[in-house]
Coordinates of C-alpha atoms and ligand atoms in Angstrom, one line a residue:
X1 CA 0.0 0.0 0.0
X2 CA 0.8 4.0 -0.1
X3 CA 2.4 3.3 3.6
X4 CA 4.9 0.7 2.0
X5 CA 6.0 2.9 -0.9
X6 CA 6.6 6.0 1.5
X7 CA 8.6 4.3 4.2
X8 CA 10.4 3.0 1.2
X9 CA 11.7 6.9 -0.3
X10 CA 12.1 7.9 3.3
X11 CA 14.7 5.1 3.9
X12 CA 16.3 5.7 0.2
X13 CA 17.0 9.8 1.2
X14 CA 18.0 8.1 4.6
X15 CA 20.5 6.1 2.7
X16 CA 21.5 8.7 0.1
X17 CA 22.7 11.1 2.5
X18 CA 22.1 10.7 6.1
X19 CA 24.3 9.0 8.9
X20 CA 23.7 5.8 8.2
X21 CA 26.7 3.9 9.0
X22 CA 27.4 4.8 12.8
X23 CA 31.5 5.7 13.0
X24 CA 32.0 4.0 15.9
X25 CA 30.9 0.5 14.1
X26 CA 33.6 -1.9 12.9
X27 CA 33.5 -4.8 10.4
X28 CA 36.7 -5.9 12.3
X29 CA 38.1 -6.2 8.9
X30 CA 40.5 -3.9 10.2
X31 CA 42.4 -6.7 11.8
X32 CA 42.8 -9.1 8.6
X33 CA 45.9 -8.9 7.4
X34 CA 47.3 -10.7 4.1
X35 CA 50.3 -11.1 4.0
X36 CA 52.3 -9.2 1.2
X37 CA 54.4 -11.4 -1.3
X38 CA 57.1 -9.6 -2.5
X39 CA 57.8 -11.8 -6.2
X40 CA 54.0 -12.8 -7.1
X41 CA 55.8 -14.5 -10.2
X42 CA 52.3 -13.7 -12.0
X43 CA 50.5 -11.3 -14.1
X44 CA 47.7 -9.4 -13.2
X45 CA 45.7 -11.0 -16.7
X46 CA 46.5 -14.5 -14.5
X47 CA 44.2 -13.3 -11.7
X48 CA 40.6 -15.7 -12.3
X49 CA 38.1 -14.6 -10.2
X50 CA 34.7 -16.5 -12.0
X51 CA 32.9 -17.8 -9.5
X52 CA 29.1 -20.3 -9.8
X53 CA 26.1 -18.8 -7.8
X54 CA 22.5 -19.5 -8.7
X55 CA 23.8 -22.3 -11.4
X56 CA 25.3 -19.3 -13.5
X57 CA 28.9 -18.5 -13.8
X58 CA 29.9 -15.1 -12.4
X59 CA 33.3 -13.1 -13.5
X60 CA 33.9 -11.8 -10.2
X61 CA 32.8 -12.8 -7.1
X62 CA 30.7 -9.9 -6.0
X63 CA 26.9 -9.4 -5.1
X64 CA 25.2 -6.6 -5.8
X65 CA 22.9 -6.9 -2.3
X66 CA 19.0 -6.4 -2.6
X67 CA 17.9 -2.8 -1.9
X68 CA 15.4 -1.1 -3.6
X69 CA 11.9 -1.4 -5.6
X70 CA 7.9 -0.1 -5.3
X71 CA 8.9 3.6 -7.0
X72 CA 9.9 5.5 -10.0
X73 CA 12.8 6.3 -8.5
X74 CA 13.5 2.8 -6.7
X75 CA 13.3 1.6 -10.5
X76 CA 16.0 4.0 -12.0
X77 CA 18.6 2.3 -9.3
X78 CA 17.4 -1.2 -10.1
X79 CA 18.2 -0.5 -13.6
X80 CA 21.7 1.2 -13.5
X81 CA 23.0 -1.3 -11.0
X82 CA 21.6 -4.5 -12.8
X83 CA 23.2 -3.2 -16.3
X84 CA 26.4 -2.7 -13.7
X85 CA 26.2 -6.3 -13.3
X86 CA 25.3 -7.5 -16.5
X87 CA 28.3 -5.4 -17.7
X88 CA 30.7 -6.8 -15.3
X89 CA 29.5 -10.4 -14.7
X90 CA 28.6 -9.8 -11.1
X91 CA 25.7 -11.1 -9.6
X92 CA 22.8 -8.5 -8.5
X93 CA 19.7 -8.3 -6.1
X94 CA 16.9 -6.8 -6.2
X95 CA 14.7 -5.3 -3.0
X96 CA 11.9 -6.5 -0.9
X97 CA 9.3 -7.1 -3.6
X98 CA 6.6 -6.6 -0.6
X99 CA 5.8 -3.4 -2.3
X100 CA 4.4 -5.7 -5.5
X101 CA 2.9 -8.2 -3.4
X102 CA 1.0 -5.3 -2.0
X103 CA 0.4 -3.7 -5.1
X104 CA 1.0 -5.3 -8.7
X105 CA 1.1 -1.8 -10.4
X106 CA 4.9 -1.5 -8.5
X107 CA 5.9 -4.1 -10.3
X108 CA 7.8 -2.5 -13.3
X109 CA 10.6 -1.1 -10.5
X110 CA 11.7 -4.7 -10.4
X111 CA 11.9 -5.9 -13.5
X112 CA 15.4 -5.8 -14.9
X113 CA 15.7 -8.4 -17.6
X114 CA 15.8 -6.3 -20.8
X115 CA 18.8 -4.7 -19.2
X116 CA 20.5 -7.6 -17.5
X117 CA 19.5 -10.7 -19.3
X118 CA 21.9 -13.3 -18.2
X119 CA 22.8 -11.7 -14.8
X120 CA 22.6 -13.9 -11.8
X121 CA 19.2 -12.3 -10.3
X122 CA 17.9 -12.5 -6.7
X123 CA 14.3 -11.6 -5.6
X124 CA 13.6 -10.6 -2.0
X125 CA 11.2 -10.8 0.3
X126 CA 11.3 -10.6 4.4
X127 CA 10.8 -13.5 6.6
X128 CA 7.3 -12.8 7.8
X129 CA 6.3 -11.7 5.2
X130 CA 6.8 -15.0 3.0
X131 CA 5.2 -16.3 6.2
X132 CA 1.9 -14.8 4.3
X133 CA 2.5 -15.3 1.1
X134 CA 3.4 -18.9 1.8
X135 CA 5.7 -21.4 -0.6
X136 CA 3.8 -20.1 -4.0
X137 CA 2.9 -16.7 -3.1
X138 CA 6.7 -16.3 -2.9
X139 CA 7.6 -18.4 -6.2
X140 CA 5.2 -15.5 -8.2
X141 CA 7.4 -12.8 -7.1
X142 CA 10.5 -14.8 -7.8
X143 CA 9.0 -15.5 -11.3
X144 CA 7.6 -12.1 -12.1
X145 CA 10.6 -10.6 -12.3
X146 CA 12.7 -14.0 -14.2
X147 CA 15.5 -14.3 -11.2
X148 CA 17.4 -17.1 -10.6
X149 CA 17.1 -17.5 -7.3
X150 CA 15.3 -15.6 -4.1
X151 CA 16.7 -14.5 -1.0
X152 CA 14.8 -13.9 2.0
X153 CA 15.9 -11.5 4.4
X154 CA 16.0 -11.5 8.1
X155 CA 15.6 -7.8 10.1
X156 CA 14.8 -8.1 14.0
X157 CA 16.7 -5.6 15.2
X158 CA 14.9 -3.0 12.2
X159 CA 11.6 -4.1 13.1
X160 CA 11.8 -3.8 16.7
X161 CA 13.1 -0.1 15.9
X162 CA 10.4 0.6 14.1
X163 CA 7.2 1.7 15.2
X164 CA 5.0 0.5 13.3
X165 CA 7.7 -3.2 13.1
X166 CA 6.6 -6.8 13.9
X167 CA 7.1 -7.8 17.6
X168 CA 6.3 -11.4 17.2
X169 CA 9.1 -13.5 15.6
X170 CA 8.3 -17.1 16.0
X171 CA 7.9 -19.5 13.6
X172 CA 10.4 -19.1 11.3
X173 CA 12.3 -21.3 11.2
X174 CA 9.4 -23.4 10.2
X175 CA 9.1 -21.5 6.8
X176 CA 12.5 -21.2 6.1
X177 CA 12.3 -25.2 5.9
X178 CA 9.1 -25.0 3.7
X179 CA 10.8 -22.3 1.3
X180 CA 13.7 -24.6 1.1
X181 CA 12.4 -27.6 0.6
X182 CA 10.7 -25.7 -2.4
X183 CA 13.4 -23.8 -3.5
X184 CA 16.4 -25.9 -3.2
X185 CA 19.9 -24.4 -3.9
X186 CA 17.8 -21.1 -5.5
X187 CA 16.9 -20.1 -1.6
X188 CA 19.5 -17.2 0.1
X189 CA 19.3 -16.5 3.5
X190 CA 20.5 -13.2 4.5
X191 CA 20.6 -10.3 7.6
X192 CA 20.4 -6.6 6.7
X193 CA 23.6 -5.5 8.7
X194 CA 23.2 -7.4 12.1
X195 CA 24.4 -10.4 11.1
X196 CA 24.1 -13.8 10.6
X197 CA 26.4 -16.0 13.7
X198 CA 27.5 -20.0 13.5
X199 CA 24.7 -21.1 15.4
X200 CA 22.0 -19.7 13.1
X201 CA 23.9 -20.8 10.1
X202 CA 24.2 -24.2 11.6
X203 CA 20.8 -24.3 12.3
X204 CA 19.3 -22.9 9.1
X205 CA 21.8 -25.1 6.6
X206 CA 20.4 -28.3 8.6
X207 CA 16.9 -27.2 7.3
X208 CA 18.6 -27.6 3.7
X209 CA 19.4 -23.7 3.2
X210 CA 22.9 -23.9 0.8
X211 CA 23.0 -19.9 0.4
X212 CA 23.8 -17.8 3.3
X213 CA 24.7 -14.1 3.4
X214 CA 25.7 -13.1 7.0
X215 CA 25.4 -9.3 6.7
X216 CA 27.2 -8.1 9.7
X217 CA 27.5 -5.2 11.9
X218 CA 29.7 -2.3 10.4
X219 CA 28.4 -0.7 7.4
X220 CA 24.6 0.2 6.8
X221 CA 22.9 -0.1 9.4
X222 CA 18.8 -0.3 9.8
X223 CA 18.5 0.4 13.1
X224 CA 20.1 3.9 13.0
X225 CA 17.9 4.4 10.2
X226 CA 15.0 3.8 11.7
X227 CA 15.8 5.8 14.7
X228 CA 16.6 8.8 12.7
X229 CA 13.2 8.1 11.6
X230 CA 11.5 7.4 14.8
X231 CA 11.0 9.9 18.2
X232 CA 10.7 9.9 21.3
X233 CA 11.6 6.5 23.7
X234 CA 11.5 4.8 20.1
X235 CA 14.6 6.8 18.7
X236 CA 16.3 6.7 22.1
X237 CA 16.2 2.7 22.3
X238 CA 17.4 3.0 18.6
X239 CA 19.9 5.1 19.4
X240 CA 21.4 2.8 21.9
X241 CA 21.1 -0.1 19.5
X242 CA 22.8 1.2 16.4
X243 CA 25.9 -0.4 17.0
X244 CA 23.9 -4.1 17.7
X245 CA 25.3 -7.1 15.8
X246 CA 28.0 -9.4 14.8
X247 CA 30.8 -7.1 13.1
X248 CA 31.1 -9.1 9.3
X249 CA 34.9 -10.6 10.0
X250 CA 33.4 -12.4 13.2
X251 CA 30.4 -13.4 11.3
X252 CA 31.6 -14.8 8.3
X253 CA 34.9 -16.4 9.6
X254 CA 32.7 -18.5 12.2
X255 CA 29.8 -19.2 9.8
X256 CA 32.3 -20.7 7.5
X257 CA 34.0 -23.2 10.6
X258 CA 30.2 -23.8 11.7
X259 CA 29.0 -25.2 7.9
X260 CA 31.1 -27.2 5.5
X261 CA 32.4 -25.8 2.0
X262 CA 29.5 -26.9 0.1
X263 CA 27.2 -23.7 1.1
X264 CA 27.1 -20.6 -0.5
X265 CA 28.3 -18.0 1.7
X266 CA 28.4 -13.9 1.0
X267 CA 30.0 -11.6 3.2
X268 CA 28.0 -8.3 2.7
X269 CA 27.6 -5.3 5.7
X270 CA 30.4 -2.7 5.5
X271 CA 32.4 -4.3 3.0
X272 CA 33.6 -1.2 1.0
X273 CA 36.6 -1.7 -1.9
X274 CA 38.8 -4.7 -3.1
X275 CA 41.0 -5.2 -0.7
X276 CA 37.7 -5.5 1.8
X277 CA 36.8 -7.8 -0.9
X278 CA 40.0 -10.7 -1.0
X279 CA 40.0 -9.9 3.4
X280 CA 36.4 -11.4 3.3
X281 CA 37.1 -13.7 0.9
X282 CA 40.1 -15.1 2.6
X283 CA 38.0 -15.7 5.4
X284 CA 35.9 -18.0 3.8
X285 CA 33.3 -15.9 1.6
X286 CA 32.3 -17.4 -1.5
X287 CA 30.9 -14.1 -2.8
X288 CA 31.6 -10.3 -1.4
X289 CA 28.2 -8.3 -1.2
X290 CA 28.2 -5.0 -0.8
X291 CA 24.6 -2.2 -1.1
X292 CA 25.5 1.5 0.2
X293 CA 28.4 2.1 -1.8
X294 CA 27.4 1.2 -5.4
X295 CA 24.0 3.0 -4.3
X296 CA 25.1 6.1 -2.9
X297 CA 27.4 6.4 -6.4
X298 CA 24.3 6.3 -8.3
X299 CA 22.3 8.3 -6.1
X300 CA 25.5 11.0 -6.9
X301 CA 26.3 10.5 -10.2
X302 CA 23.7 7.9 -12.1
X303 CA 25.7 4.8 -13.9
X304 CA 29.1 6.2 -14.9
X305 CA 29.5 6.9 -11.1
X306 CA 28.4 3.5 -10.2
X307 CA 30.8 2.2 -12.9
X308 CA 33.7 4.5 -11.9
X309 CA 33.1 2.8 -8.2
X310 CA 33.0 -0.3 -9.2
X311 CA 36.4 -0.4 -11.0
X312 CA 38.2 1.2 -8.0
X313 CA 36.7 -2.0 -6.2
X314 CA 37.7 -4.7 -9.0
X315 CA 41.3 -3.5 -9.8
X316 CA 41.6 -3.2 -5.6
X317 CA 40.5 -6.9 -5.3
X318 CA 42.9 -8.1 -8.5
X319 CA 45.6 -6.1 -6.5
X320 CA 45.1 -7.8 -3.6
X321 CA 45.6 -11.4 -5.7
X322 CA 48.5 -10.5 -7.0
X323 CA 50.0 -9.1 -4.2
X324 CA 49.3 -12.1 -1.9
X325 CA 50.4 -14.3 -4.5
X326 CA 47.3 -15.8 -5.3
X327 CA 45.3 -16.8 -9.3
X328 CA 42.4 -17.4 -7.9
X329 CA 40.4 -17.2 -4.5
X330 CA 41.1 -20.8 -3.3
X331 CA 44.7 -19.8 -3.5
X332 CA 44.3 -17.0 -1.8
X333 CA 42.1 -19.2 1.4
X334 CA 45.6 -21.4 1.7
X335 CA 47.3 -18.3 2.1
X336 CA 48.3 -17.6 5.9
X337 CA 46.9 -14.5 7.3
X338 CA 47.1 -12.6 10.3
X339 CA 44.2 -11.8 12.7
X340 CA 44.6 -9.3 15.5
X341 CA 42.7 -7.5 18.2
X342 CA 38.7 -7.5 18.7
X343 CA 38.5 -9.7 16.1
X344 CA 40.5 -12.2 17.9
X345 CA 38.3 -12.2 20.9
X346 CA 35.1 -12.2 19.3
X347 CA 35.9 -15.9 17.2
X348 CA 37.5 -17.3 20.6
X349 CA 34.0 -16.7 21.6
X350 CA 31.9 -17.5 18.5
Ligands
FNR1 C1 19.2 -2.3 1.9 N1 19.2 -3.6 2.4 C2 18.1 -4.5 2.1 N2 18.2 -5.8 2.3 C3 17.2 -6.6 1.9 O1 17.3 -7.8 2.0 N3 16.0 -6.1 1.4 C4 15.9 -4.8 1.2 O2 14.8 -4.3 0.7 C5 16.9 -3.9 1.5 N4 16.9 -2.5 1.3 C6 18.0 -1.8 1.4 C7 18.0 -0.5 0.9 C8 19.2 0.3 0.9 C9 19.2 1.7 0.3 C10 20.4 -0.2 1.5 C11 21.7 0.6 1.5 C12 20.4 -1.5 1.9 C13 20.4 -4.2 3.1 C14 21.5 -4.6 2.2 O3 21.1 -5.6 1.3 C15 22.7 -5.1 3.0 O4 22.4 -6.3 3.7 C16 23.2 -4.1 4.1 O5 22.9 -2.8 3.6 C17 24.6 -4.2 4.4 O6 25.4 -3.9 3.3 P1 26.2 -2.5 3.1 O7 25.1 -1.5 2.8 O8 26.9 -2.2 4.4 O9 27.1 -2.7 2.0

């Protein structure tokens, strides 16, 4: 309804320009270090980074996270940043498609083929709301718009700063084994910048999920942008929670000990060039996913923007290849690396 599409272009000015990523957060990516290798004995045209997701073979391991849909302009960024994709062989996501579900009229904003034909596509929807729309309900929207695959996206801590938010979270793990028993190896799991720890990964893989994105704590994060839309007690309890969740090293290093090689795993939430990239990566990412960065270019500067962003982030992640020695990413796993501080003591704990 109207409510849906509002809340949606309040949360994209949030995004474009307000202070959505709390300074005091930390990806803890920080305290990865690879290790430099002073004679690579390789050429940069050596570096391979295709990668298989959603039975489709990508050039670089990067996700274009789910973020937008429902408006004119929510359409114009699907657009840019699934041509991005298409261009550059990455994989690409769409946003919650509650505001079709709601209203087929919205559903143009999605729909992304005639630019991005062979992209690797993901549709989106939120937990309880596929608890509505139930096993087919959720199959339309991942049909309507032709994706490959559709990821479902988990978002307590927004909700609860939300007014208006669901307070009532059970039962969901009971659709998230429906959904996969449906959707096979085409289901993603994924936070919204909270994070996704080993025990929920553990948990949700033995329900048959095979893609996971974890999300973390340190880029974007939902609850400070709903308490710079809330006030009152609301906006104060957000306030306190802005810096809530499991910082994106911690997550993904200990989701990737907790589940064994065959899933999927993306490490999105304040991941924010190349290097970023080959640090999550390293850790045991399949895929690196990143949303505010590639948006906010094309919020500033349309697709060329976009585009200009994106290459800083691919030549940043070849460098990182080369300079740790490694053709592709399973070379660069075996590398050793060097983990310090926080991020020490949270995967002693996790
Ligand atoms: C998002 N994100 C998001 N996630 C989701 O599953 N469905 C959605 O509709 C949205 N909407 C959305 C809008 C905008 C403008 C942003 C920036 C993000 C969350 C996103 O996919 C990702 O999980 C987090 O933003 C963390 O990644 P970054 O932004 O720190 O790179």
């Amino acid at each position: 309804d109207e409510t849906t599409a509002r809340r949606k272009d309040a949360h994209l000015d949030l995004c474009a320009t307000g202070d959505v990523e709390p300074a005091q957060n930390s990806t803890l990516l920080e305290h990865v270090h690879l290790i430099h290798c002073a004679m690579p004995e390789m050429a940069v045209e050596d570096v391979d980074l295709s990668t298989p997701f959603l039975g489709k073979r990508l050039q670089a391991p990067l996700l274009v996270t789910g973020m937008t849909g429902g408006t004119d302009r929510a359409g114009a960024v699907n657009r840019d940043l699934a041509l991005l994709a298409e261009r550059h062989g990455l994989a690409f996501g769409v946003g919650s498609q509650r505001a079709m579900s709601e209203d087929s009229a919205r559903a143009a904003s999605y729909a992304v083929r005639d630019v991005a034909p062979t992209v690797a596509l993901l549709g989106n929807i939120g937990l309880y709301q596929a608890i509505g729309l139930g096993v087919d309900g959720v199959r339309r929207l991942m049909d309507a718009i032709g994706a490959d695959g559709m990821a479902l996206h988990l978002n307590a801590g927004q909700e609860l700063t939300q007014p208006e938010g669901d307070r009532d979270f059970r039962g969901g793990y009971r659709v998230v084994e429906e959904l996969s028993r449906a959707f096979g190896d085409r289901l993603l799991v994924k936070e919204t910048g909270c994070g996704i720890g080993p025990d929920v990964a553990r948990r949700l893989v033995e329900l048959g999920v095979r893609n996971v994105d974890v999300s973390g704590l340190g880029g974007t994060s939902w609850v400070r942008v709903e308490q710079l839309r809330a006030v009152g007690p609301q906006a104060q309890v957000g306030a306190e929670f802005s810096g809530w969740g499991i910082p994106t090293a911690a997550a993904i290093a200990s989701v990737r000990k907790a589940v064994g090689p065959e899933v999927r795993l993306v490490a999105s939430g304040g991941v924010r060039g190349g290097l970023e990239s080959a640090k999550v990566l390293a850790l045991g990412a399949d895929l690196a996913g990143m949303a505010l960065p590639l948006f906010r270019a094309q919020q500033q500067g349309g697709l060329p923007a976009a585009e200009e962003a994106l290459k800083v982030i691919l030549t940043g992640l070849r460098q990182a290849l080369v300079l740790t020695g490694s053709r592709t990413v399973a070379q660069l796993r075996q590398r050793p690396r060097v983990l310090t501080g926080a991020l020490k003591d949270w995967l002693a704990a996790l």
